[in-house]
Short mmCIF file of C-alpha atoms in Angstrom, two decimals:
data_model
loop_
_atom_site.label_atom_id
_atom_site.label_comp_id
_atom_site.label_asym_id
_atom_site.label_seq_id
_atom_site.Cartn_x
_atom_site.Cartn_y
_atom_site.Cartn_z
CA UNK W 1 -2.71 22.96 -1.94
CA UNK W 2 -1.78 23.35 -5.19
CA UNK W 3 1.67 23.50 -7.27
CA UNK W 4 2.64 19.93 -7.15
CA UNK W 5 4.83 20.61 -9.92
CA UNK W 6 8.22 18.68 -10.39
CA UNK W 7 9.17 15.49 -12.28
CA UNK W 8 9.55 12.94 -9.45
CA UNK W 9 8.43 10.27 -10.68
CA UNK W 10 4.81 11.22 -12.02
CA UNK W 11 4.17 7.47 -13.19
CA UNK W 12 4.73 5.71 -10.00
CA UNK W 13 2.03 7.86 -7.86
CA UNK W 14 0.03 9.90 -9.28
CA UNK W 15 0.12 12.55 -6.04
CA UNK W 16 -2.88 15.07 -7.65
CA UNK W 17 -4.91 11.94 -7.49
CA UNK W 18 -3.89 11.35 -4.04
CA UNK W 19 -5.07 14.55 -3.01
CA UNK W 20 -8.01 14.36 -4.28
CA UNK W 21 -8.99 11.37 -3.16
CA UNK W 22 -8.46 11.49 0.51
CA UNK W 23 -10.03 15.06 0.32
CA UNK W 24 -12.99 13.28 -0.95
CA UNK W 25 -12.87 10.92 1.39
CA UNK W 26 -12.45 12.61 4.69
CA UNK W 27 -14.39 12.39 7.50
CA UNK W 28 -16.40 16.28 8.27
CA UNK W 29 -14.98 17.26 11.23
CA UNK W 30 -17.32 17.92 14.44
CA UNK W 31 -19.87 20.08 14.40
CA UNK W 32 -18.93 24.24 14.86
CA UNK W 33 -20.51 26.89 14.34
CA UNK W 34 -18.16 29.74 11.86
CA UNK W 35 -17.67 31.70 14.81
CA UNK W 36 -17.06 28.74 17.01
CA UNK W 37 -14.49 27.98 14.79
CA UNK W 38 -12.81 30.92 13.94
CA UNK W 39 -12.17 31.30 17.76
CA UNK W 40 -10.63 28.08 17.80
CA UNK W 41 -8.18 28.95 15.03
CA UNK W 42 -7.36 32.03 17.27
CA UNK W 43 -6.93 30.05 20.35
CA UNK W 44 -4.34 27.41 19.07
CA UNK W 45 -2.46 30.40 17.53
CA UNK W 46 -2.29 32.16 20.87
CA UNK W 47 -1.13 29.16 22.45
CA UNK W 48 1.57 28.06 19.73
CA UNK W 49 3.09 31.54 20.41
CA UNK W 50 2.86 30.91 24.60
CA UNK W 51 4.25 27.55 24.05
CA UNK W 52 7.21 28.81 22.61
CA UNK W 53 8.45 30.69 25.92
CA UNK W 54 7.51 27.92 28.60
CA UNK W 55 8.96 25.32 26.51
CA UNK W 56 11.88 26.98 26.20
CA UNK W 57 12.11 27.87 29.62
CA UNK W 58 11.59 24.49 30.75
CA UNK W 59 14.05 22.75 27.99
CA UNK W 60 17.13 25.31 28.60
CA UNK W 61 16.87 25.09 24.50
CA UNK W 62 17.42 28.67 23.30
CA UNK W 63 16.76 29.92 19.91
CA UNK W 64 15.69 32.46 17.73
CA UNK W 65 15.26 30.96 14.77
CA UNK W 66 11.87 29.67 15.26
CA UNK W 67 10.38 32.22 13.53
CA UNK W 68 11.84 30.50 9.99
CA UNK W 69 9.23 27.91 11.11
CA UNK W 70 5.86 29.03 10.12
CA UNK W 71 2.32 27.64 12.61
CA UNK W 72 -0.22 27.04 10.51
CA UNK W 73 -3.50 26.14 11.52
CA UNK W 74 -5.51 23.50 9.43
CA UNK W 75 -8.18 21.48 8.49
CA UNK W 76 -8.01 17.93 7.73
CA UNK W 77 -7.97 18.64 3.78
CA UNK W 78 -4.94 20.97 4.76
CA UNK W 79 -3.05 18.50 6.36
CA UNK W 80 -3.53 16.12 3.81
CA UNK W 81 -1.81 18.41 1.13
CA UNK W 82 0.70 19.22 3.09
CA UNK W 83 2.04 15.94 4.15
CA UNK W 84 0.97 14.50 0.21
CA UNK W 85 4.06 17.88 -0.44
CA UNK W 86 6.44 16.21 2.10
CA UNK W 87 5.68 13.11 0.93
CA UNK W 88 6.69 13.27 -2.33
CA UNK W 89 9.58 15.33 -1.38
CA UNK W 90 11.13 12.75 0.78
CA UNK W 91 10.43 9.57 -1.52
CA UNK W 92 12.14 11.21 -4.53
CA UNK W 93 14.97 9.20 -4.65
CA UNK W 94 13.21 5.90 -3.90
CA UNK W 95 10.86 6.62 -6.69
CA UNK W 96 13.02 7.73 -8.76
CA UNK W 97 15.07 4.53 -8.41
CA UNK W 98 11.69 2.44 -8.73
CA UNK W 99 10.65 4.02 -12.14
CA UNK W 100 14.42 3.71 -13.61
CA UNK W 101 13.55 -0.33 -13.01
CA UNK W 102 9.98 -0.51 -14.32
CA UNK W 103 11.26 1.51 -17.15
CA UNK W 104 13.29 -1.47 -18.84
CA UNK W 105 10.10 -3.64 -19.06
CA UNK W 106 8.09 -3.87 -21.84
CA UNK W 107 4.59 -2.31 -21.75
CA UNK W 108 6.05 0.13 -18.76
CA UNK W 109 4.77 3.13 -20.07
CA UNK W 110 0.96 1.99 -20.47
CA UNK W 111 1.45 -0.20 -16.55
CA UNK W 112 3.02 3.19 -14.75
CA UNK W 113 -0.23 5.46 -16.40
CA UNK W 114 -2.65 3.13 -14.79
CA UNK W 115 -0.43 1.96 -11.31
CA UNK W 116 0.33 5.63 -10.77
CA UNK W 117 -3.50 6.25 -10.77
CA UNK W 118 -4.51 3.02 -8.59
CA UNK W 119 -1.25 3.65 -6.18
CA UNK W 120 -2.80 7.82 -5.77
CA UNK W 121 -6.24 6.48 -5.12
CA UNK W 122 -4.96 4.23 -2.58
CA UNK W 123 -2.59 6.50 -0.90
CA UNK W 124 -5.27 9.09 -0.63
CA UNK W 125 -7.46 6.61 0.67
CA UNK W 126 -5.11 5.79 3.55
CA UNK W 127 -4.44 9.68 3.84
CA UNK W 128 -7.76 10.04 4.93
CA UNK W 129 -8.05 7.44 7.54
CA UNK W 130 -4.89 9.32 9.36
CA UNK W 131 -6.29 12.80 8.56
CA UNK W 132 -8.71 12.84 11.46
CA UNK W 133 -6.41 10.84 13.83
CA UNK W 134 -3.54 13.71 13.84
CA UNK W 135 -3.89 16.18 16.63
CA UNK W 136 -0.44 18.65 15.30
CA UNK W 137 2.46 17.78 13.46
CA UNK W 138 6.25 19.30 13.02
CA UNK W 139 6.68 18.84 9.54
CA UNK W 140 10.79 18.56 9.30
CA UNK W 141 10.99 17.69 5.99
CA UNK W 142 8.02 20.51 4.26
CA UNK W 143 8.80 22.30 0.74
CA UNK W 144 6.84 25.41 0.85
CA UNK W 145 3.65 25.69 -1.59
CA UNK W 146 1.89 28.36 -2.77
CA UNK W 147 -1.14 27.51 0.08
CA UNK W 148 0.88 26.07 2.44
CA UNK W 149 4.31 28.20 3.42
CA UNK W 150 7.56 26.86 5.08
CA UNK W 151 10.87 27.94 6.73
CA UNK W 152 13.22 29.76 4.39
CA UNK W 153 16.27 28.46 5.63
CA UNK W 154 15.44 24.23 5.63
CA UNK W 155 13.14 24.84 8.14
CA UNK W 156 9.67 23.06 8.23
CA UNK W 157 6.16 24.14 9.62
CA UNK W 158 3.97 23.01 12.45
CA UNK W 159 0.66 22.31 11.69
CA UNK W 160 -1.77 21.80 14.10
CA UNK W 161 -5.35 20.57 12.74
CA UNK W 162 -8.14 22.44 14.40
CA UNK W 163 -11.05 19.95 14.21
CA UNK W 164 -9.19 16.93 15.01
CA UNK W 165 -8.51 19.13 18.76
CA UNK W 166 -11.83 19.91 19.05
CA UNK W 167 -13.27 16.54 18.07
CA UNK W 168 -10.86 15.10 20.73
CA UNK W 169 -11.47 17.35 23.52
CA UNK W 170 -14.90 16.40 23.29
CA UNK W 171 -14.69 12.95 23.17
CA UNK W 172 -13.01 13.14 26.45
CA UNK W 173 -14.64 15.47 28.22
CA UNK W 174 -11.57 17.67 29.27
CA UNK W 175 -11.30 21.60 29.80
CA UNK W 176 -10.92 22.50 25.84
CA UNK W 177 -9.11 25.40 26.63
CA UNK W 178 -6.38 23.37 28.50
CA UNK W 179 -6.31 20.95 26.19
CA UNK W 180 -5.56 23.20 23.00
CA UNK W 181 -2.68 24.63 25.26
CA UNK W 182 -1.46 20.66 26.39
CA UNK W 183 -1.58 20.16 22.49
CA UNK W 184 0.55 22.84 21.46
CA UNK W 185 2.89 22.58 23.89
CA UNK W 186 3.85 18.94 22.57
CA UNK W 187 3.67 20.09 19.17
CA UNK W 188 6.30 23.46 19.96
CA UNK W 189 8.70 20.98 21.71
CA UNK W 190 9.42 19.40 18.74
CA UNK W 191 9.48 22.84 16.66
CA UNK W 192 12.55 23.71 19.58
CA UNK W 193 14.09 20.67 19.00
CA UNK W 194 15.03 21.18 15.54
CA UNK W 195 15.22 24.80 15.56
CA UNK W 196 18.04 24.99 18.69
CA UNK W 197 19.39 21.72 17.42
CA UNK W 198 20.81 22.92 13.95
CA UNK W 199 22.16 19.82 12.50
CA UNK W 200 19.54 17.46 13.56
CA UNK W 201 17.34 18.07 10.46
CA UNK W 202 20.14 16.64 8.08
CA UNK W 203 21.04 13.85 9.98
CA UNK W 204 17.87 12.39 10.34
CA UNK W 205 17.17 13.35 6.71
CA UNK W 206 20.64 11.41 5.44
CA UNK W 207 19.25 8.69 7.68
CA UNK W 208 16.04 7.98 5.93
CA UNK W 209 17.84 8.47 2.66
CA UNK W 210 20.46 5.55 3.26
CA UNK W 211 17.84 3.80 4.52
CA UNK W 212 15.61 4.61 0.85
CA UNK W 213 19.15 3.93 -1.21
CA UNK W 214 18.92 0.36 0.29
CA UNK W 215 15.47 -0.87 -0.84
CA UNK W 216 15.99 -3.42 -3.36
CA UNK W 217 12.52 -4.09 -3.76
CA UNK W 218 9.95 -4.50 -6.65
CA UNK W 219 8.22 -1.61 -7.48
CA UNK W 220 4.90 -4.44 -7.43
CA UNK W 221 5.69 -5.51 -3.84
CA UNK W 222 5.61 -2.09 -2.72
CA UNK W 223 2.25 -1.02 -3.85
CA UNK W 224 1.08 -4.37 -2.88
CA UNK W 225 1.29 -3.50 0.73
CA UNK W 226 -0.48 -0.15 -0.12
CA UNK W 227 -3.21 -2.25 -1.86
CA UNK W 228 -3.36 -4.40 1.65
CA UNK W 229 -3.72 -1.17 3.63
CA UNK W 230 -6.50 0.09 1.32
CA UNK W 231 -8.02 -3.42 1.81
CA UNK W 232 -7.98 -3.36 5.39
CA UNK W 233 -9.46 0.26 5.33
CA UNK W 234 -12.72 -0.52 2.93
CA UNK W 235 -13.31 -3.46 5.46
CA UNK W 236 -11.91 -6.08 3.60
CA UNK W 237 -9.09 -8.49 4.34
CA UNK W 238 -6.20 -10.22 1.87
CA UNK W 239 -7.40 -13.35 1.63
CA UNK W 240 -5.39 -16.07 4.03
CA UNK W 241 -4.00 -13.42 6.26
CA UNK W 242 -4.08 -14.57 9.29
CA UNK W 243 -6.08 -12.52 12.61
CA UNK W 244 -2.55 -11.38 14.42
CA UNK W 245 -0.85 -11.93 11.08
CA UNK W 246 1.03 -9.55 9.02
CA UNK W 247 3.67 -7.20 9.50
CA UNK W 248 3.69 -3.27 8.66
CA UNK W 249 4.32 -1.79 5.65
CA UNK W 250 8.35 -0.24 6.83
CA UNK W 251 9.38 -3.97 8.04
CA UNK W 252 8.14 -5.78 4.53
CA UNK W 253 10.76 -3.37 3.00
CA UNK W 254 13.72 -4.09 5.34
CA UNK W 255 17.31 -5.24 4.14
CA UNK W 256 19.65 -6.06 6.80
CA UNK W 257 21.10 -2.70 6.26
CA UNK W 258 18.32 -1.29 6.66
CA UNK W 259 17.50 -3.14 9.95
CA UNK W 260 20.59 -0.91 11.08
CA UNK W 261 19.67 1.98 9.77
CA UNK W 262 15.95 1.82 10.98
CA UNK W 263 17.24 0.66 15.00
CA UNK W 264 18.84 4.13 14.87
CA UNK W 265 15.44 5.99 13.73
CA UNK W 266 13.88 4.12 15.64
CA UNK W 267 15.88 5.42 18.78
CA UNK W 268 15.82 9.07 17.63
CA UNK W 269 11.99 9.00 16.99
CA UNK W 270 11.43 7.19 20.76
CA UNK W 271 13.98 10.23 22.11
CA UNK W 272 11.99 12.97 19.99
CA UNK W 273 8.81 11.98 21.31
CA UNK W 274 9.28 11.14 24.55
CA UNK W 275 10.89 14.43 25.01
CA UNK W 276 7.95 16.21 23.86
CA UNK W 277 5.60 14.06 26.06
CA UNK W 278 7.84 15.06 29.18
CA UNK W 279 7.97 18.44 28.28
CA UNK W 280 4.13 18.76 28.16
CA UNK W 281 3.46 17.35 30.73
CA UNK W 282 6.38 19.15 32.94
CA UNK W 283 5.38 22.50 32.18
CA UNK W 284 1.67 21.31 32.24
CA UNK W 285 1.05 21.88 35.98
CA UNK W 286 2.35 25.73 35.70
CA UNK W 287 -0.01 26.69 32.61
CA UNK W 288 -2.35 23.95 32.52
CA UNK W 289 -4.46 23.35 35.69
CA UNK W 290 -6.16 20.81 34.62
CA UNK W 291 -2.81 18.76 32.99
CA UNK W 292 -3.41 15.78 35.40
CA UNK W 293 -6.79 14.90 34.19
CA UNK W 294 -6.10 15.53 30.64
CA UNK W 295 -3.17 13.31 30.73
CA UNK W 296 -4.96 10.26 32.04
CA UNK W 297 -7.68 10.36 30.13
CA UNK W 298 -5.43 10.95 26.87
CA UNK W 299 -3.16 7.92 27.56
CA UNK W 300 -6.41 5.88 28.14
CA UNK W 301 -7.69 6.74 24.50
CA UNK W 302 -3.96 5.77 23.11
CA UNK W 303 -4.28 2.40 24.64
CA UNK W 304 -7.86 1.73 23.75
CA UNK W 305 -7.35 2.13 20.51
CA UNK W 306 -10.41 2.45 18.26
CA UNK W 307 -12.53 -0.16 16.25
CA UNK W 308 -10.90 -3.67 14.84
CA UNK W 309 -10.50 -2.16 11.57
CA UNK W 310 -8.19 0.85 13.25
CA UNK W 311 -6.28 -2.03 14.96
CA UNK W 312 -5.29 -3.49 11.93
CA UNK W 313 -4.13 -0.83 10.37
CA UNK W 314 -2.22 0.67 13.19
CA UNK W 315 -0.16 -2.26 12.67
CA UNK W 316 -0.10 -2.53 9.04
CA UNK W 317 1.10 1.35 8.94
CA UNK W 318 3.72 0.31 11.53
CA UNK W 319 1.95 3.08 14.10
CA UNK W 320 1.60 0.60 17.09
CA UNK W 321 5.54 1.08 17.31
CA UNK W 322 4.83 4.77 17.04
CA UNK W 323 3.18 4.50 20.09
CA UNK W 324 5.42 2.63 21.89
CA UNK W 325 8.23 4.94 21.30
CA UNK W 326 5.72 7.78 22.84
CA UNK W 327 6.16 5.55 26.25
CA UNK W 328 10.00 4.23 25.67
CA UNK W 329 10.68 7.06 24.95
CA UNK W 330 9.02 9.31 27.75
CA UNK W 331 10.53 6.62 30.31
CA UNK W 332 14.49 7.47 28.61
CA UNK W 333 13.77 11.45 29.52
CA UNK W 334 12.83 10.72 32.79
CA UNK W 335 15.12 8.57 34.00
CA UNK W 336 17.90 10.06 32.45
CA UNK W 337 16.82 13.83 34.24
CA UNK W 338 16.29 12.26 37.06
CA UNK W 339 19.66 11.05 37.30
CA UNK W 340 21.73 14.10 35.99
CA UNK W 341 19.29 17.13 35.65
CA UNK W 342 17.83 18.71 32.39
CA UNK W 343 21.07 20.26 31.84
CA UNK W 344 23.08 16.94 31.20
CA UNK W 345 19.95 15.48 29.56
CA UNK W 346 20.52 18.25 27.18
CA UNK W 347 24.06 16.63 26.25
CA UNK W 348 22.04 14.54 23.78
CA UNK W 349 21.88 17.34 21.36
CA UNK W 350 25.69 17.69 21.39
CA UNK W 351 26.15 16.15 18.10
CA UNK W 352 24.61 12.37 16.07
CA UNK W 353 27.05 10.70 18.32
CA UNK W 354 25.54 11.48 22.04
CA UNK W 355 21.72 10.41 20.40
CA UNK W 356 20.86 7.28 22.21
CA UNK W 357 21.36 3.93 20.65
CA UNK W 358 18.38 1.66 20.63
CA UNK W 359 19.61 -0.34 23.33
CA UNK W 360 20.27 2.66 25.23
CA UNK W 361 16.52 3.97 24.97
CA UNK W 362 15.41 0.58 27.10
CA UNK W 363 18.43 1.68 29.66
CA UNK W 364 19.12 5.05 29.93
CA UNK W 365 21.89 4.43 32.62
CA UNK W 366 23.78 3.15 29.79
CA UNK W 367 23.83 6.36 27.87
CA UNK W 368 24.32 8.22 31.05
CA UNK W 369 27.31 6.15 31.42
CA UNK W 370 28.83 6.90 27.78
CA UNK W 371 27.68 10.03 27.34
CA UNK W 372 28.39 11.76 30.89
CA UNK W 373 31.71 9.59 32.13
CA UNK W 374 33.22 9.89 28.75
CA UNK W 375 32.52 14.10 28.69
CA UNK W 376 33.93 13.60 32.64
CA UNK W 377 37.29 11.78 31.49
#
């Protein structure tokens, strides 16, 4: 991707380098012929265009306005520009606020032109470690590029990264077909989600800007957890750290405002995904025959994990709690449909104020009880 163009904060991360680094760095992806892959790239396009019917017919979430809300199918150099875009978009105001402090200090101009370069290389180093772990991705928050195109309206993109699907289908042995289909279908729930649910987009985007405004950090502390990341990824290990030590790079930044602010994004990221777990799965046995298998073996992988080196820096990139809001979150859905029906599940997208606290995600039949007997009263 190019056209990176802008003036946020070019000495704090130098995001060209970024790119360039993790596209250096990234795995190949498995082994296809051209006309294995181009048929591939068809596939998932077919399905991300049948998703969109069965998940809305399964979600009772209308709307037309998906089509502001481009598919694009990548590779894992592709997703790394894209999210590298959304990136930078998103941490504007934090960087911007980190450069205004560095720029009192003497010397700042010489220490931004070399940190900006060492904090890029390290970013695009952990960039690449995630770019073959990410099967599809809503982007909510994507400016639109000259390569990489996004909704005109605020609107994002869903990408779905073609060799990543194919390398995991492999590994476990499932019906690829089905399993390109299972994929999209998680990824177009979350493309309905913000698409039928209008003001979602801004709340969670004013969310993770309060939570930004109230980082009182230093900008040194900051790239010192990227530095421990990178360290962790080339094998190595901050010295002292302890085996089970450490914590991940969003809870070394927290005030206790922030604590707040991050319970509630924390609630609304369990509810997001565990609604487009359920939803897969639900319409699964219609579409995908083989849905049963696929989800057993998938959920297996999640809980494996990978090598000790992935371990670690699941936890230092705070993705261990990604997972678990994949399960808390699933478990909310479920319970809560089961107790009033999809229909007064779907009460959670009345407005910010029927979301589900964090509290509420570990007991849905307290949100049932807020949500549904203060609607009844």
């Amino acid at each position: 991707m190019t056209g990176f163009g802008g003036t946020a904060s070019p000495g704090m991360v130098d995001w060209n380098l970024a790119v360039a680094t993790a596209t250096r760095l990234v795995r190949p992806g498995p082994d296809v012929s051209r006309d294995e892959a181009r048929a591939v790239v068809a596939e998932l396009r077919r399905h991300a265009k049948a998703s969109e019917g069965h998940v809305r017919g399964f979600t009772r979430m209308g709307t037309e306005d998906t089509h502001d809300t481009p598919v694009l199918v990548v590779d894992r150099p592709g997703w790394v520009r894209a999210n590298v875009a959304g990136f930078r978009e998103i941490l504007r105001p934090l960087l911007e606020k980190m450069q205004e402090r560095r720029g009192n200090n003497p010397g700042s101009a010489v220490l931004g032109a070399v940190g900006g370069k060492v904090t890029g290389v390290e970013l695009g180093m952990l960039l690449s470690f995630l770019s073959s772990r990410v099967l599809g991705q809503y982007e909510t928050f994507a400016p639109a590029t000259r390569d990489l195109p996004a909704g005109e309206n605020g609107g994002g993109r869903l990408l779905l990264v073609a060799p990543n699907i194919v390398h995991v289908e492999r590994e476990l042995d499932v019906e690829p077909h089905d399993f390109r289909l299972w994929v999209c279908l998680h990824e177009e729930t979350h493309r309905t989600q913000f698409t039928a649910v209008p003001w979602l987009r801004d709340h969670l985007e004013g969310e993770i800007q309060s939570f930004l405004a109230e980082t009182d950090v230093d900008p040194m502390t900051v790239l010192e957890r990227i530095r421990d990341a990178a360290q962790s990824l080339a094998g190595g290990r901050p010295e002292g750290e302890e085996e089970d030590g450490g914590r991940s790079l969003v809870e070394l930044v927290q005030t206790p405002a922030q604590r707040e602010i991050l319970a509630r994004l924390t609630a609304v990221m369990s509810l997001l995904e565990g609604h487009a777990d359920y939803v897969m799965d639900g319409v699964g046995p219609s579409v995908v025959p083989t849905v049963a298998e696929i989800r057993e073996k998938f959920q297996q992988r999640r809980a494996k994990g990978a090598s000790r080196l992935d371990l670690a820096l699941r936890k230092l990139l705070g993705l261990d709690a990604k997972l678990k809001q994949y399960r808390d979150g699933e478990r909310f859905v479920r319970a809560v449909v089961d107790q009033v029906g999809i229909d007064g599940f779907n009460r959670v997208w009345t407005s910010p104020n029927t979301l589900p606290t964090k509290a509420e995600i570990a007991k849905p039949a307290d949100w049932v009880a807020r949500v549904h007997r203060k609607a009844e009263s």
